[in-house]
Amino acid sequence: MNKIRSVNLETVCGVTSKLPVNSRPEVAFAGKSNVGKSSLINALMQRKSYARTSSQPGKTQTINYYHINEGSLPEADFAPDFYLVDLPGYGYTNAAVSVREKWGKMTENYLHTSQMLKGVFLLVDIRHAPSANDRQMYDWIVAAGMKPVVIATKSDKIKRSQLTKQVKLIRDTLHAGKDTAVIPFSSLNKSGLPEVWEAVRELTEEDEV
């Protein structure tokens, strides 16, 4: 398990905010409302409730920059020094159309303008085929020149014998190639967390000296 020395919610950007110019690698996490994104982020940061979880979908309306291990030298047992970027949850049908459009434009702007963005993790619910919003987000990530890492959340909600079938459904619906990683994950038993961390390390440590 990668150890965390420090976590700092350094920047919160709303729809009118100017995005920060950071000097450390960024990895972003995207997913529809209530897919379990905050639970995954808390698991990665080894904090119980640093990233706010809510039973009310659509709570995350900002881009949140968490600085992980600020100033730490890379060590085998520790997570690298990087930014974990929490993107606004999408697909919340009760939000006004104008609000959903603003969230979308904010996210798309970040994907295309951040100079330190190294990769995007797209969270989808393993129990269902990805939605139209999931497919749109996948396409946005590809259009920004990156290969998404897909995290299939709530894997504890299905039988182990169904995993392969559901992963194939997700891959086929997103039109993702065989080289696209699809990682089943459970916030309950933390299965899949080492694989997510491995992907984070691969994306962030390429710039380490």
mmCIF file of C-alpha atoms in Angstrom, residues 15-207:
data_model
loop_
_atom_site.group_PDB
_atom_site.id
_atom_site.type_symbol
_atom_site.label_atom_id
_atom_site.label_comp_id
_atom_site.label_asym_id
_atom_site.label_seq_id
_atom_site.Cartn_x
_atom_site.Cartn_y
_atom_site.Cartn_z
ATOM 1 C CA VAL A 15 -17.335 27.870 -13.027
ATOM 2 C CA THR A 16 -15.876 31.398 -13.048
ATOM 3 C CA SER A 17 -12.513 30.504 -11.483
ATOM 4 C CA LYS A 18 -9.224 30.569 -13.319
ATOM 5 C CA LEU A 19 -7.592 27.147 -13.293
ATOM 6 C CA PRO A 20 -4.305 27.022 -11.361
ATOM 7 C CA VAL A 21 -0.949 26.480 -13.022
ATOM 8 C CA ASN A 22 0.687 23.688 -11.036
ATOM 9 C CA SER A 23 4.243 22.377 -11.188
ATOM 10 C CA ARG A 24 3.474 18.787 -10.185
ATOM 11 C CA PRO A 25 1.722 16.048 -12.196
ATOM 12 C CA GLU A 26 -2.078 15.917 -12.053
ATOM 13 C CA VAL A 27 -4.360 12.902 -12.331
ATOM 14 C CA ALA A 28 -8.082 13.569 -12.565
ATOM 15 C CA PHE A 29 -11.094 11.528 -11.488
ATOM 16 C CA ALA A 30 -14.408 11.813 -13.326
ATOM 17 C CA GLY A 31 -17.727 10.061 -12.945
ATOM 18 C CA LYS A 32 -21.445 10.556 -12.742
ATOM 19 C CA SER A 33 -23.057 11.638 -9.498
ATOM 20 C CA ASN A 34 -23.329 8.917 -6.877
ATOM 21 C CA VAL A 35 -20.946 6.518 -8.656
ATOM 22 C CA GLY A 36 -18.688 6.383 -5.593
ATOM 23 C CA LYS A 37 -16.011 8.872 -6.657
ATOM 24 C CA SER A 38 -15.571 10.486 -3.244
ATOM 25 C CA SER A 39 -15.329 7.075 -1.595
ATOM 26 C CA LEU A 40 -12.546 6.055 -3.996
ATOM 27 C CA ILE A 41 -10.686 9.326 -3.473
ATOM 28 C CA ASN A 42 -10.904 8.946 0.309
ATOM 29 C CA ALA A 43 -9.552 5.392 -0.013
ATOM 30 C CA LEU A 44 -6.625 6.613 -2.120
ATOM 31 C CA MET A 45 -5.858 9.447 0.297
ATOM 32 C CA GLN A 46 -6.238 7.095 3.277
ATOM 33 C CA ARG A 47 -8.699 9.488 4.865
ATOM 34 C CA LYS A 48 -12.170 8.565 6.042
ATOM 35 C CA SER A 49 -14.017 11.673 4.940
ATOM 36 C CA TYR A 50 -11.609 14.225 3.456
ATOM 37 C CA ALA A 51 -13.396 14.187 0.125
ATOM 38 C CA ARG A 52 -17.017 14.850 0.945
ATOM 39 C CA THR A 53 -19.410 12.000 0.320
ATOM 40 C CA SER A 54 -23.133 12.617 0.141
ATOM 41 C CA SER A 55 -26.405 10.804 -0.326
ATOM 42 C CA GLN A 56 -27.436 13.795 -2.422
ATOM 43 C CA PRO A 57 -26.077 13.442 -5.971
ATOM 44 C CA GLY A 58 -24.652 16.519 -7.642
ATOM 45 C CA LYS A 59 -22.902 17.910 -4.564
ATOM 46 C CA THR A 60 -19.513 18.233 -6.272
ATOM 47 C CA GLN A 61 -19.925 21.351 -8.405
ATOM 48 C CA THR A 62 -16.291 22.423 -8.350
ATOM 49 C CA ILE A 63 -12.910 21.159 -9.489
ATOM 50 C CA ASN A 64 -11.017 20.234 -6.321
ATOM 51 C CA TYR A 65 -7.213 19.986 -6.317
ATOM 52 C CA TYR A 66 -5.773 17.786 -3.567
ATOM 53 C CA HIS A 67 -1.997 18.086 -3.224
ATOM 54 C CA ILE A 68 -0.647 14.700 -2.146
ATOM 55 C CA ASN A 69 2.741 14.390 -0.383
ATOM 56 C CA GLU A 70 3.791 17.973 -1.123
ATOM 57 C CA GLY A 71 7.556 18.309 -1.332
ATOM 58 C CA SER A 72 8.237 14.625 -0.627
ATOM 59 C CA LEU A 73 11.034 12.811 -2.402
ATOM 60 C CA PRO A 74 9.936 9.637 -4.215
ATOM 61 C CA GLU A 75 10.293 6.479 -2.137
ATOM 62 C CA ALA A 76 9.191 2.943 -2.853
ATOM 63 C CA ASP A 77 6.657 2.741 -0.020
ATOM 64 C CA PHE A 78 5.224 6.230 -0.404
ATOM 65 C CA ALA A 79 2.880 7.757 -2.938
ATOM 66 C CA PRO A 80 4.548 10.355 -5.165
ATOM 67 C CA ASP A 81 4.118 14.132 -4.921
ATOM 68 C CA PHE A 82 1.186 14.914 -7.226
ATOM 69 C CA TYR A 83 -2.238 16.533 -7.523
ATOM 70 C CA LEU A 84 -5.372 14.419 -7.317
ATOM 71 C CA VAL A 85 -8.030 16.389 -9.174
ATOM 72 C CA ASP A 86 -11.694 15.714 -8.383
ATOM 73 C CA LEU A 87 -13.889 16.778 -11.307
ATOM 74 C CA PRO A 88 -17.589 17.711 -10.930
ATOM 75 C CA GLY A 89 -20.009 14.802 -10.880
ATOM 76 C CA TYR A 90 -22.178 14.699 -13.985
ATOM 77 C CA GLY A 91 -25.500 13.198 -14.999
ATOM 78 C CA TYR A 92 -27.483 14.674 -12.107
ATOM 79 C CA THR A 93 -30.884 15.007 -13.768
ATOM 80 C CA ASN A 94 -32.390 17.282 -11.100
ATOM 81 C CA ALA A 95 -29.860 20.024 -11.823
ATOM 82 C CA ALA A 96 -30.946 22.757 -14.202
ATOM 83 C CA VAL A 97 -29.863 22.287 -17.814
ATOM 84 C CA SER A 98 -27.879 25.532 -17.680
ATOM 85 C CA VAL A 99 -26.029 24.317 -14.583
ATOM 86 C CA ARG A 100 -25.211 20.947 -16.164
ATOM 87 C CA GLU A 101 -23.888 22.739 -19.251
ATOM 88 C CA LYS A 102 -21.615 24.903 -17.093
ATOM 89 C CA TRP A 103 -20.236 21.838 -15.292
ATOM 90 C CA GLY A 104 -19.585 20.200 -18.652
ATOM 91 C CA LYS A 105 -17.801 23.224 -20.092
ATOM 92 C CA MET A 106 -15.699 23.572 -16.936
ATOM 93 C CA THR A 107 -14.613 19.937 -17.128
ATOM 94 C CA GLU A 108 -13.917 20.020 -20.863
ATOM 95 C CA ASN A 109 -11.904 23.221 -20.444
ATOM 96 C CA TYR A 110 -9.788 21.569 -17.757
ATOM 97 C CA LEU A 111 -9.144 18.474 -19.878
ATOM 98 C CA HIS A 112 -7.938 20.564 -22.803
ATOM 99 C CA THR A 113 -5.973 23.288 -21.001
ATOM 100 C CA SER A 114 -4.203 21.740 -18.001
ATOM 101 C CA GLN A 115 -0.499 21.505 -18.803
ATOM 102 C CA MET A 116 0.249 19.011 -16.019
ATOM 103 C CA LEU A 117 -2.625 16.571 -16.549
ATOM 104 C CA LYS A 118 -1.127 13.103 -17.022
ATOM 105 C CA GLY A 119 -4.231 10.938 -17.064
ATOM 106 C CA VAL A 120 -7.931 10.646 -16.265
ATOM 107 C CA PHE A 121 -9.699 7.905 -14.331
ATOM 108 C CA LEU A 122 -13.297 7.433 -15.445
ATOM 109 C CA LEU A 123 -15.578 5.837 -12.862
ATOM 110 C CA VAL A 124 -18.591 3.805 -13.962
ATOM 111 C CA ASP A 125 -20.965 1.555 -12.013
ATOM 112 C CA ILE A 126 -20.019 -2.062 -12.706
ATOM 113 C CA ARG A 127 -23.654 -3.166 -12.346
ATOM 114 C CA HIS A 128 -24.866 -1.272 -15.413
ATOM 115 C CA ALA A 129 -23.851 -0.437 -18.959
ATOM 116 C CA PRO A 130 -22.185 3.011 -19.123
ATOM 117 C CA SER A 131 -24.658 5.835 -19.720
ATOM 118 C CA ALA A 132 -24.657 8.370 -22.554
ATOM 119 C CA ASN A 133 -22.922 10.810 -20.184
ATOM 120 C CA ASP A 134 -20.256 8.206 -19.421
ATOM 121 C CA ARG A 135 -19.653 7.677 -23.132
ATOM 122 C CA GLN A 136 -19.437 11.434 -23.692
ATOM 123 C CA MET A 137 -16.879 11.788 -20.899
ATOM 124 C CA TYR A 138 -14.859 8.884 -22.300
ATOM 125 C CA ASP A 139 -14.849 10.580 -25.704
ATOM 126 C CA TRP A 140 -13.811 13.921 -24.171
ATOM 127 C CA ILE A 141 -10.848 12.269 -22.472
ATOM 128 C CA VAL A 142 -9.763 10.612 -25.725
ATOM 129 C CA ALA A 143 -10.236 13.904 -27.621
ATOM 130 C CA ALA A 144 -7.904 15.555 -25.091
ATOM 131 C CA GLY A 145 -5.203 13.117 -26.196
ATOM 132 C CA MET A 146 -5.291 10.697 -23.286
ATOM 133 C CA LYS A 147 -6.152 7.055 -22.740
ATOM 134 C CA PRO A 148 -8.730 6.799 -19.936
ATOM 135 C CA VAL A 149 -8.305 4.344 -17.095
ATOM 136 C CA VAL A 150 -11.789 2.990 -16.348
ATOM 137 C CA ILE A 151 -12.664 2.134 -12.756
ATOM 138 C CA ALA A 152 -15.725 -0.096 -12.394
ATOM 139 C CA THR A 153 -17.030 0.790 -8.941
ATOM 140 C CA LYS A 154 -19.263 -1.150 -6.517
ATOM 141 C CA SER A 155 -17.773 -4.504 -7.501
ATOM 142 C CA ASP A 156 -18.893 -5.934 -4.165
ATOM 143 C CA LYS A 157 -22.507 -5.550 -5.347
ATOM 144 C CA ILE A 158 -22.175 -8.321 -7.941
ATOM 145 C CA LYS A 159 -21.078 -11.945 -7.823
ATOM 146 C CA ARG A 160 -17.448 -12.693 -8.610
ATOM 147 C CA SER A 161 -18.637 -14.897 -11.496
ATOM 148 C CA GLN A 162 -20.216 -11.800 -13.112
ATOM 149 C CA LEU A 163 -17.079 -9.661 -13.122
ATOM 150 C CA THR A 164 -15.760 -10.706 -16.529
ATOM 151 C CA LYS A 165 -19.176 -10.284 -18.169
ATOM 152 C CA GLN A 166 -19.714 -6.814 -16.688
ATOM 153 C CA VAL A 167 -16.212 -5.632 -17.564
ATOM 154 C CA LYS A 168 -16.820 -6.720 -21.172
ATOM 155 C CA LEU A 169 -20.155 -4.845 -21.187
ATOM 156 C CA ILE A 170 -18.418 -1.683 -19.989
ATOM 157 C CA ARG A 171 -15.618 -2.012 -22.516
ATOM 158 C CA ASP A 172 -18.014 -2.685 -25.402
ATOM 159 C CA THR A 173 -20.381 0.161 -24.501
ATOM 160 C CA LEU A 174 -17.537 2.667 -24.271
ATOM 161 C CA HIS A 175 -15.960 1.289 -27.478
ATOM 162 C CA ALA A 176 -12.769 0.916 -25.471
ATOM 163 C CA GLY A 177 -9.919 -1.073 -26.928
ATOM 164 C CA LYS A 178 -8.376 -4.098 -25.240
ATOM 165 C CA ASP A 179 -5.441 -1.916 -24.204
ATOM 166 C CA THR A 180 -7.763 0.273 -22.085
ATOM 167 C CA ALA A 181 -7.530 -0.722 -18.422
ATOM 168 C CA VAL A 182 -10.825 -1.540 -16.689
ATOM 169 C CA ILE A 183 -10.303 -1.993 -12.936
ATOM 170 C CA PRO A 184 -13.113 -3.421 -10.773
ATOM 171 C CA PHE A 185 -13.121 -1.567 -7.437
ATOM 172 C CA SER A 186 -15.001 -1.775 -4.141
ATOM 173 C CA SER A 187 -14.885 0.973 -1.530
ATOM 174 C CA LEU A 188 -16.230 -1.576 0.952
ATOM 175 C CA ASN A 189 -13.401 -4.127 0.824
ATOM 176 C CA LYS A 190 -10.856 -2.005 -1.102
ATOM 177 C CA SER A 191 -10.443 -4.632 -3.831
ATOM 178 C CA GLY A 192 -8.855 -3.019 -6.866
ATOM 179 C CA LEU A 193 -7.171 -0.259 -4.853
ATOM 180 C CA PRO A 194 -3.603 -1.570 -5.437
ATOM 181 C CA GLU A 195 -4.280 -1.633 -9.197
ATOM 182 C CA VAL A 196 -5.566 1.940 -9.116
ATOM 183 C CA TRP A 197 -2.464 3.034 -7.208
ATOM 184 C CA GLU A 198 -0.218 1.271 -9.703
ATOM 185 C CA ALA A 199 -1.877 3.218 -12.514
ATOM 186 C CA VAL A 200 -1.477 6.491 -10.572
ATOM 187 C CA ARG A 201 2.215 5.788 -10.060
ATOM 188 C CA GLU A 202 2.786 4.995 -13.716
ATOM 189 C CA LEU A 203 1.180 8.288 -14.718
ATOM 190 C CA THR A 204 2.862 10.529 -12.139
ATOM 191 C CA GLU A 205 6.337 9.111 -11.647
ATOM 192 C CA GLU A 206 7.460 9.485 -15.252
ATOM 193 C CA ASP A 207 8.437 13.079 -14.415
#
